[in-house]
Coordinates of C-alpha atoms in Angstrom, one line a residue:
M290 CA 0.0 0.1 0.0
S291 CA 1.5 3.3 -1.2
A292 CA 1.7 6.2 1.2
H293 CA -0.3 9.3 0.5
I294 CA 1.2 12.2 -1.1
S295 CA 0.8 15.4 0.9
N296 CA -1.2 18.2 -0.8
V297 CA -0.1 20.7 1.7
R298 CA 1.3 23.7 -0.4
P299 CA 4.9 24.3 0.9
E300 CA 6.8 27.5 1.4
F301 CA 8.8 28.8 -1.6
D302 CA 12.1 27.0 -2.1
Q303 CA 15.1 29.0 -0.7
P304 CA 16.9 29.8 -4.0
L305 CA 13.6 31.5 -5.2
I306 CA 13.3 33.6 -2.1
D307 CA 17.0 34.5 -2.0
I308 CA 16.7 35.9 -5.7
V309 CA 13.6 37.8 -5.1
D310 CA 14.6 39.4 -1.8
Y311 CA 18.0 40.3 -3.4
V312 CA 16.3 41.9 -6.3
L313 CA 13.8 43.9 -4.2
N314 CA 15.9 44.8 -1.2
Y315 CA 19.8 44.9 -2.0
E316 CA 21.2 48.3 -2.6
V317 CA 24.1 48.4 -4.9
T318 CA 26.8 50.6 -3.7
S319 CA 29.8 49.7 -5.6
D320 CA 31.1 52.4 -8.0
L321 CA 33.2 49.7 -9.8
A322 CA 30.1 47.8 -10.6
Y323 CA 28.4 50.8 -11.8
E324 CA 31.3 51.7 -14.0
T325 CA 31.7 48.3 -15.2
A326 CA 28.0 48.1 -16.0
R327 CA 28.2 51.3 -18.2
Y328 CA 31.1 49.7 -20.3
C329 CA 29.1 46.5 -20.6
L330 CA 26.0 48.5 -21.8
L331 CA 28.1 50.3 -24.3
D332 CA 29.9 47.2 -25.5
T333 CA 26.8 45.2 -25.9
L334 CA 24.9 47.7 -27.8
G335 CA 27.8 48.3 -30.1
C336 CA 28.0 44.5 -30.8
G337 CA 24.3 44.5 -31.5
L338 CA 24.8 47.5 -34.1
Q339 CA 27.5 45.3 -35.7
A340 CA 25.2 42.4 -36.1
L341 CA 22.9 44.3 -38.1
E342 CA 25.2 44.0 -40.9
F343 CA 24.5 40.2 -41.0
P344 CA 21.3 39.0 -42.9
A345 CA 21.3 35.9 -40.9
C346 CA 20.4 37.9 -38.0
T347 CA 18.3 40.8 -39.3
K348 CA 15.9 38.2 -41.1
L349 CA 15.0 37.3 -37.5
L350 CA 14.2 40.9 -36.3
G351 CA 11.1 43.0 -36.4
P352 CA 7.5 42.3 -35.3
L353 CA 6.4 38.7 -34.9
V354 CA 3.6 39.5 -37.6
P355 CA 5.1 41.6 -40.5
G356 CA 3.8 45.0 -40.6
L357 CA 2.6 45.1 -37.0
S358 CA 3.8 48.0 -34.8
M359 CA 3.1 49.4 -31.4
H360 CA 2.4 53.0 -30.6
R361 CA 4.8 54.2 -27.8
G362 CA 6.4 50.6 -27.9
A363 CA 9.9 49.6 -27.2
R364 CA 12.6 50.6 -29.8
V365 CA 15.1 48.1 -31.2
P366 CA 18.5 50.0 -31.3
G367 CA 19.9 50.6 -34.9
T368 CA 16.4 50.1 -36.4
G369 CA 13.1 51.8 -36.7
Y370 CA 11.1 48.9 -35.0
E371 CA 8.8 50.0 -32.3
L372 CA 7.4 46.7 -30.9
D373 CA 5.6 45.2 -27.7
P374 CA 8.3 44.7 -25.0
V375 CA 8.2 40.8 -25.3
Q376 CA 9.2 41.1 -29.2
A377 CA 11.5 43.8 -28.6
A378 CA 13.5 41.9 -26.0
F379 CA 13.8 39.0 -28.6
N380 CA 15.0 41.4 -31.1
I381 CA 17.4 43.1 -28.8
G382 CA 18.6 39.8 -27.1
A383 CA 19.2 38.2 -30.6
M384 CA 21.3 41.2 -32.0
I385 CA 23.5 41.7 -29.1
R386 CA 24.4 38.0 -28.7
W387 CA 24.6 37.3 -32.6
L388 CA 28.4 37.6 -33.0
D389 CA 29.3 36.3 -29.6
F390 CA 31.6 39.4 -29.2
N391 CA 30.9 40.9 -25.9
D392 CA 30.8 40.0 -22.2
T393 CA 31.2 36.4 -20.8
W394 CA 31.1 34.6 -17.5
L395 CA 33.0 31.5 -16.9
A396 CA 32.4 29.1 -14.0
A397 CA 30.9 25.7 -13.6
E398 CA 28.3 27.1 -16.1
W399 CA 29.7 29.7 -18.6
G400 CA 27.5 32.2 -20.3
H401 CA 26.9 35.8 -21.1
P402 CA 25.0 37.9 -18.5
S403 CA 24.6 40.9 -21.0
D404 CA 22.1 38.9 -22.6
N405 CA 19.7 39.9 -20.1
L406 CA 19.8 43.6 -21.6
G407 CA 17.4 42.5 -24.1
G408 CA 14.5 42.3 -21.6
I409 CA 16.0 45.0 -19.3
L410 CA 16.2 47.6 -22.1
A411 CA 13.0 46.9 -24.0
V412 CA 10.9 47.0 -20.8
A413 CA 12.6 50.1 -19.5
D414 CA 12.0 51.9 -22.7
W415 CA 8.5 50.8 -23.0
L416 CA 7.8 51.9 -19.3
S417 CA 9.5 55.2 -19.8
R418 CA 7.5 56.0 -22.7
N419 CA 4.2 55.1 -21.0
G420 CA 4.2 57.1 -17.8
T421 CA 6.8 55.2 -15.6
K422 CA 10.0 57.3 -16.0
L423 CA 13.1 55.6 -15.5
V424 CA 16.6 56.8 -15.9
M425 CA 19.7 54.8 -17.1
R426 CA 21.1 54.2 -13.6
D427 CA 18.0 52.0 -13.3
V428 CA 19.1 50.0 -16.2
L429 CA 22.6 49.7 -15.0
T430 CA 21.3 48.5 -11.6
A431 CA 18.9 46.0 -13.4
M432 CA 22.0 44.8 -15.3
I433 CA 24.3 44.4 -12.2
K434 CA 21.5 42.4 -10.5
A435 CA 21.0 40.3 -13.5
H436 CA 24.7 39.6 -13.9
E437 CA 24.6 38.7 -10.2
I438 CA 21.9 36.1 -10.3
Q439 CA 23.2 34.4 -13.5
G440 CA 26.9 34.6 -12.4
C441 CA 26.3 33.2 -8.8
L442 CA 23.9 30.5 -9.9
A443 CA 26.7 29.6 -12.5
L444 CA 29.6 29.5 -10.0
E445 CA 28.9 26.0 -8.6
N446 CA 26.2 24.6 -10.8
S447 CA 26.8 23.0 -14.2
F448 CA 23.7 23.1 -16.3
N449 CA 25.7 22.0 -19.4
K450 CA 26.7 18.8 -17.9
V451 CA 23.1 17.6 -17.6
G452 CA 22.6 18.9 -21.3
L453 CA 20.8 22.2 -20.8
D454 CA 21.7 25.4 -22.1
H455 CA 23.1 28.3 -20.0
V456 CA 20.1 30.5 -21.2
V457 CA 17.9 29.1 -18.5
L458 CA 19.8 31.5 -16.3
V459 CA 19.1 34.3 -18.6
K460 CA 15.5 33.4 -18.3
V461 CA 15.7 33.2 -14.5
A462 CA 17.6 36.6 -14.1
S463 CA 15.8 38.4 -16.5
T464 CA 12.3 37.4 -15.1
A465 CA 13.6 38.6 -11.7
V466 CA 15.0 42.0 -12.5
V467 CA 12.2 42.8 -15.2
G468 CA 9.5 41.9 -12.7
K469 CA 11.1 44.4 -10.2
M470 CA 10.8 47.1 -13.0
L471 CA 7.3 46.2 -13.7
G472 CA 6.5 46.8 -10.1
L473 CA 5.6 43.2 -9.1
T474 CA 5.0 42.6 -5.4
R475 CA 7.3 40.3 -3.6
E476 CA 4.5 37.3 -3.9
Q477 CA 4.1 38.0 -7.6
L478 CA 7.7 38.0 -8.1
L479 CA 8.2 34.8 -6.4
N480 CA 5.4 33.3 -8.7
A481 CA 7.2 34.8 -11.8
V482 CA 10.7 33.4 -10.8
S483 CA 9.1 29.9 -10.2
L484 CA 7.3 30.0 -13.6
A485 CA 10.8 30.6 -15.2
W486 CA 12.1 27.2 -13.6
V487 CA 8.8 25.5 -14.6
D488 CA 9.5 26.0 -18.3
G489 CA 10.9 23.1 -20.2
Q490 CA 14.4 24.4 -20.6
A491 CA 16.7 24.7 -23.9
L492 CA 19.0 21.7 -24.7
R493 CA 22.5 22.6 -25.5
T494 CA 22.6 20.5 -28.7
Y495 CA 22.6 23.5 -30.8
R496 CA 26.0 24.4 -29.4
H497 CA 27.9 21.1 -30.1
A498 CA 28.8 18.8 -32.7
P499 CA 27.3 17.4 -34.8
N500 CA 24.2 19.8 -34.4
A501 CA 25.9 23.3 -33.8
G502 CA 23.9 26.0 -35.5
S503 CA 22.6 29.5 -35.5
R504 CA 20.1 29.0 -32.8
K505 CA 22.9 29.6 -30.3
S506 CA 22.9 33.1 -31.6
W507 CA 19.2 33.8 -30.7
A508 CA 18.6 31.4 -27.8
A509 CA 19.3 34.2 -25.3
G510 CA 17.0 36.5 -27.2
D511 CA 14.3 33.7 -26.8
A512 CA 15.1 33.3 -23.0
T513 CA 14.9 37.0 -22.1
S514 CA 11.8 37.5 -24.2
R515 CA 10.4 34.7 -22.5
A516 CA 11.2 36.3 -19.3
V517 CA 9.4 39.5 -19.8
R518 CA 6.2 37.4 -20.9
L519 CA 6.4 35.5 -17.6
A520 CA 6.7 38.6 -15.6
L521 CA 3.7 40.1 -17.3
I522 CA 1.9 36.9 -16.9
A523 CA 2.6 37.1 -13.0
Q524 CA 1.8 40.7 -12.9
T525 CA -1.9 39.6 -13.7
G526 CA -2.0 37.5 -10.4
E527 CA -1.3 34.2 -12.1
M528 CA -0.2 31.7 -9.3
G529 CA 3.3 30.2 -9.0
Y530 CA 4.7 26.9 -8.0
P531 CA 6.5 27.1 -4.6
S532 CA 8.4 23.8 -4.7
V533 CA 9.3 24.1 -8.4
L534 CA 12.9 23.2 -7.7
S535 CA 12.5 20.5 -4.9
A536 CA 9.4 18.9 -5.4
K537 CA 9.9 15.0 -5.4
T538 CA 9.7 13.5 -8.8
W539 CA 8.2 16.5 -10.6
G540 CA 10.6 19.4 -9.5
F541 CA 13.6 20.7 -11.5
Y542 CA 16.1 18.9 -9.4
D543 CA 14.7 15.6 -9.9
V544 CA 13.7 16.1 -13.5
S545 CA 16.4 17.9 -14.9
F546 CA 19.4 18.2 -12.5
K547 CA 20.0 14.4 -11.4
G548 CA 18.4 15.0 -8.1
Q549 CA 21.1 17.5 -6.9
P550 CA 20.1 20.8 -5.3
F551 CA 21.9 23.9 -6.3
K552 CA 25.1 24.8 -4.4
F553 CA 26.0 28.3 -3.8
Q554 CA 29.6 29.8 -3.2
R555 CA 28.8 33.3 -2.2
S556 CA 25.6 35.3 -1.5
Y557 CA 24.3 37.9 -4.1
G558 CA 25.8 41.3 -4.2
S559 CA 27.9 42.9 -7.2
Y560 CA 30.8 40.5 -7.4
V561 CA 29.7 39.2 -11.1
M562 CA 29.7 42.6 -12.8
E563 CA 32.9 43.5 -11.2
N564 CA 34.7 40.6 -12.4
V565 CA 33.0 40.0 -15.8
L566 CA 35.2 39.5 -18.8
F567 CA 35.0 41.5 -21.9
K568 CA 35.6 40.3 -25.5
I569 CA 37.5 43.0 -27.0
S570 CA 40.1 41.7 -29.6
F571 CA 38.5 38.8 -31.2
P572 CA 34.9 37.7 -31.9
A573 CA 35.7 34.1 -30.7
E574 CA 34.2 31.8 -28.0
F575 CA 35.9 33.0 -24.8
H576 CA 37.7 29.8 -24.0
S577 CA 39.6 30.5 -27.1
Q578 CA 40.4 34.1 -26.8
T579 CA 44.0 33.5 -25.3
A580 CA 44.7 31.0 -28.0
V581 CA 43.8 33.3 -30.7
E582 CA 46.0 36.1 -29.2
A583 CA 48.9 33.6 -29.2
A584 CA 48.3 32.7 -32.7
V585 CA 48.5 36.3 -33.9
T586 CA 51.9 36.5 -32.1
L587 CA 53.0 33.3 -33.6
N588 CA 51.8 34.5 -37.1
A589 CA 54.3 37.6 -36.8
Q590 CA 57.2 35.3 -35.7
L591 CA 56.8 33.1 -38.6
A592 CA 56.7 36.3 -40.9
A593 CA 59.8 37.3 -39.3
L594 CA 61.5 34.0 -40.2
G595 CA 60.2 34.1 -43.6
K596 CA 57.9 31.4 -43.1
T597 CA 53.9 30.9 -43.2
A598 CA 51.5 28.7 -41.8
A599 CA 52.3 26.3 -44.8
N600 CA 55.5 25.4 -43.2
I601 CA 53.8 24.0 -40.1
K602 CA 54.1 20.5 -39.2
K603 CA 52.2 20.5 -35.9
V604 CA 50.4 22.7 -33.6
T605 CA 49.9 21.7 -29.8
I606 CA 47.4 23.8 -27.6
R607 CA 47.9 23.4 -24.0
T608 CA 44.7 24.3 -22.5
H609 CA 42.1 23.8 -19.7
E610 CA 39.4 21.2 -19.6
A611 CA 36.3 23.6 -20.4
C612 CA 38.2 24.4 -23.7
I613 CA 38.3 20.9 -24.8
R614 CA 34.9 19.9 -23.8
I615 CA 33.3 22.9 -25.5
I616 CA 35.2 23.8 -28.7
D617 CA 37.8 21.0 -29.6
K618 CA 36.5 19.3 -32.8
Q619 CA 37.6 18.2 -36.0
G620 CA 35.9 17.1 -39.2
P621 CA 33.6 19.4 -41.6
L622 CA 32.5 22.6 -40.2
N623 CA 28.9 23.4 -41.5
N624 CA 28.3 26.9 -40.9
P625 CA 29.6 30.1 -39.2
A626 CA 27.8 28.9 -35.8
D627 CA 29.9 25.7 -36.1
R628 CA 33.1 27.5 -37.1
D629 CA 33.1 29.9 -34.1
H630 CA 32.7 27.0 -31.7
C631 CA 36.0 25.2 -33.1
I632 CA 39.1 26.1 -31.6
Q633 CA 41.0 24.5 -34.4
Y634 CA 39.4 27.1 -36.8
M635 CA 39.8 30.0 -34.7
V636 CA 43.5 29.4 -34.3
A637 CA 44.1 28.3 -38.0
V638 CA 42.8 31.7 -39.4
P639 CA 45.1 34.0 -37.4
L640 CA 48.2 31.5 -38.1
I641 CA 47.4 32.0 -41.8
F642 CA 46.1 35.6 -41.9
G643 CA 47.2 37.2 -38.7
R644 CA 43.6 38.3 -37.7
L645 CA 40.3 36.9 -36.6
T646 CA 37.1 38.8 -37.6
A647 CA 33.4 38.0 -37.7
E648 CA 33.6 37.8 -41.5
D649 CA 36.1 34.9 -41.2
Y650 CA 33.4 32.6 -40.2
E651 CA 31.2 33.3 -43.2
D652 CA 31.3 31.1 -46.4
A653 CA 33.0 33.7 -48.1
V654 CA 36.2 32.9 -46.3
A655 CA 35.7 29.3 -45.1
K656 CA 34.6 28.1 -48.6
D657 CA 37.0 30.2 -50.7
P658 CA 38.4 27.8 -53.1
V659 CA 41.9 28.9 -52.3
W660 CA 41.7 29.7 -48.5
G661 CA 39.1 27.4 -47.3
P662 CA 41.2 24.1 -48.1
R663 CA 44.4 26.0 -46.5
I664 CA 42.4 26.7 -43.3
D665 CA 41.2 23.0 -43.2
A666 CA 44.8 21.8 -43.7
V667 CA 46.2 23.8 -40.9
R668 CA 43.1 22.9 -38.6
A669 CA 44.1 19.2 -39.3
L670 CA 47.5 20.0 -37.6
I671 CA 46.3 21.1 -34.4
E672 CA 46.0 19.1 -31.3
C673 CA 44.5 20.0 -27.9
V674 CA 45.9 18.6 -24.5
E675 CA 44.7 19.5 -20.9
D676 CA 46.9 21.1 -18.6
P677 CA 45.6 20.4 -15.1
Q678 CA 47.0 23.6 -13.8
Y679 CA 45.2 25.6 -16.4
T680 CA 42.2 23.8 -15.3
M681 CA 42.7 24.6 -11.8
D682 CA 43.5 28.4 -12.3
Y683 CA 40.3 28.3 -14.5
H684 CA 38.1 27.5 -11.6
D685 CA 40.1 29.5 -8.9
P686 CA 37.9 32.5 -7.8
E687 CA 41.1 34.6 -7.4
K688 CA 42.5 33.9 -10.8
R689 CA 39.7 32.9 -13.1
S690 CA 42.3 32.6 -15.8
I691 CA 41.5 31.3 -19.4
A692 CA 44.9 30.2 -20.3
N693 CA 46.2 28.7 -23.6
A694 CA 49.6 28.0 -24.9
L695 CA 50.6 27.4 -28.4
R696 CA 53.8 25.3 -29.5
I697 CA 54.5 25.0 -33.3
E698 CA 56.6 22.4 -34.8
L699 CA 57.8 23.2 -38.4
M700 CA 58.4 21.1 -41.2
D701 CA 62.3 21.5 -41.0
G702 CA 62.0 20.0 -37.5
S703 CA 62.6 23.4 -35.8
V704 CA 60.3 24.3 -32.7
L705 CA 59.1 27.7 -32.2
P706 CA 59.3 28.8 -28.3
E707 CA 55.8 28.3 -26.9
V708 CA 53.6 31.1 -26.5
A709 CA 51.5 31.3 -23.5
V710 CA 48.7 33.6 -22.7
E711 CA 46.8 33.2 -19.3
Y712 CA 44.6 36.3 -19.2
P713 CA 43.1 37.7 -22.2
I714 CA 42.5 41.5 -22.8
G715 CA 39.2 42.3 -21.3
H716 CA 40.0 40.2 -18.2
R717 CA 39.7 41.9 -14.8
L718 CA 43.4 41.6 -14.3
R719 CA 43.9 43.2 -17.8
R720 CA 41.2 45.9 -17.6
A721 CA 43.3 48.8 -17.8
D722 CA 44.7 47.6 -21.0
G723 CA 41.3 46.8 -22.3
I724 CA 39.0 49.8 -21.6
P725 CA 40.6 52.0 -24.1
L726 CA 40.3 49.3 -26.6
L727 CA 36.7 48.6 -25.7
I728 CA 35.8 52.4 -26.3
D729 CA 37.6 52.3 -29.6
K730 CA 35.4 49.3 -30.7
F731 CA 32.2 50.9 -29.2
E732 CA 33.0 54.1 -31.5
R733 CA 33.7 51.9 -34.5
N734 CA 30.4 50.1 -34.0
L735 CA 28.6 53.5 -33.7
R736 CA 29.6 54.3 -37.2
R737 CA 27.7 51.1 -38.6
G738 CA 24.5 52.9 -39.7
L739 CA 24.2 55.8 -37.3
S740 CA 24.5 59.5 -38.5
D741 CA 27.2 61.6 -37.5
E742 CA 25.0 63.6 -35.4
A743 CA 23.6 60.5 -33.5
Q744 CA 27.1 59.2 -33.1
W745 CA 28.2 62.6 -31.5
K746 CA 25.3 62.5 -29.1
I747 CA 25.8 59.1 -28.0
R748 CA 29.4 59.6 -27.3
D749 CA 28.9 62.7 -25.5
V750 CA 26.6 61.2 -22.8
S751 CA 27.9 57.6 -22.9
L752 CA 31.7 58.3 -22.0
H753 CA 30.4 60.1 -18.8
Q754 CA 29.2 57.9 -15.9
Y755 CA 26.9 60.5 -14.2
R756 CA 25.6 62.0 -17.2
L757 CA 24.6 58.6 -18.7
E758 CA 23.1 57.4 -15.3
A759 CA 20.9 60.5 -15.1
M760 CA 19.5 60.3 -18.6
P761 CA 16.0 59.3 -19.1
V762 CA 15.8 55.8 -20.8
D763 CA 13.5 56.9 -23.6
E764 CA 16.0 59.7 -24.3
F765 CA 18.7 57.3 -24.4
V766 CA 17.2 54.8 -26.6
E767 CA 15.9 57.6 -29.2
M768 CA 19.6 58.5 -29.9
F769 CA 19.8 54.9 -31.6
V770 CA 16.6 54.9 -33.6
V771 CA 17.3 54.5 -37.4
E772 CA 14.3 55.2 -39.5

């Protein structure tokens, strides 16, 4: 005879309570967090403007139904679209993630906390145009808190090891901070966050061989958009599910996390934004950033010796375990999304050309009758081996390195000195070197489709912390509108 199952409605799971109380009650006081959030905002929007040059991205943008527009809706930077906040969040989220060229967080679960900007900016603009006046400091605060939720959940909990994509954390973080912006009560916000966990979560298969594809570029847009939808549903008074994580058999832990509860390394504050990584030099999956930097250095060394990549016999990449698990692959590469998640491709291109750009992933380069076979030939010479110390340093909260070391053996038997790079430009420990380059990158991206006047106005406010923070959100977004 089986025991009866209790139908007593439990209290909300503690991880949900911690998220909601942090969003509602924590006061961010870190000047470093706000300064870093401003740089993150600029870099993220700049990457979105660059993505508008790629038809594979722009074909997904605009209203869900062609021709539909919303009076006083949320605007999509770099376009003339005026949409409901759910669809605007998808648009912004897709374009800012498309080229995989802005911030990154590496932990037990890696991801891109700036993905939350899709929902944050869409809702902030929509609210500001409809009576709830917000300033850009509100946006930066929401970014800091979304970064913190996503990043702290990621520190000790690997969703990829159970086959789930990291955008589940975008959905949860965006739901929480967007719900706060919408004015949800504590009970409504708990309901909303529980709804985000109830959703069936995206599989990672679109990021890995043999299925790597372009969904990885719009998955975060989908997640932050869904978050806005769930927050709006909760605002109507729709019920939540208190033990969504811990319920026996039917909860997230048992269904999707091998029965294991979440582990936490630290309480929520502003740690993640303060330590987030920026992609500045190369539009490459972050585990390869230092490898690409080393490859550019080796390209110059080969040239100084009067040699080229054609003289290479073997390349050995000494790396960390996460790099091998995610981007170490051989064989045919079927599309740009496949190529920008292959460390062999991302190293072969700079060894040959001395560069790596977003355009280098496109068919025009990869399938060029001359260069395509040469890239494939160099790819075949590249082998990855794990360095346990690099793996340890990758997980060390004081270091958080993303180290790679390249060693080249030439056809004549000579070996070039190994080039090792532990920290990429954009890492906290190289932040001083990186920020001027990040601003240069932002200004280059402003020139993609914006008028001279708009560029001047955006630079004038964006490069000054307090001026940006005080600016009304709708006035800030207005500067990015292109008719």
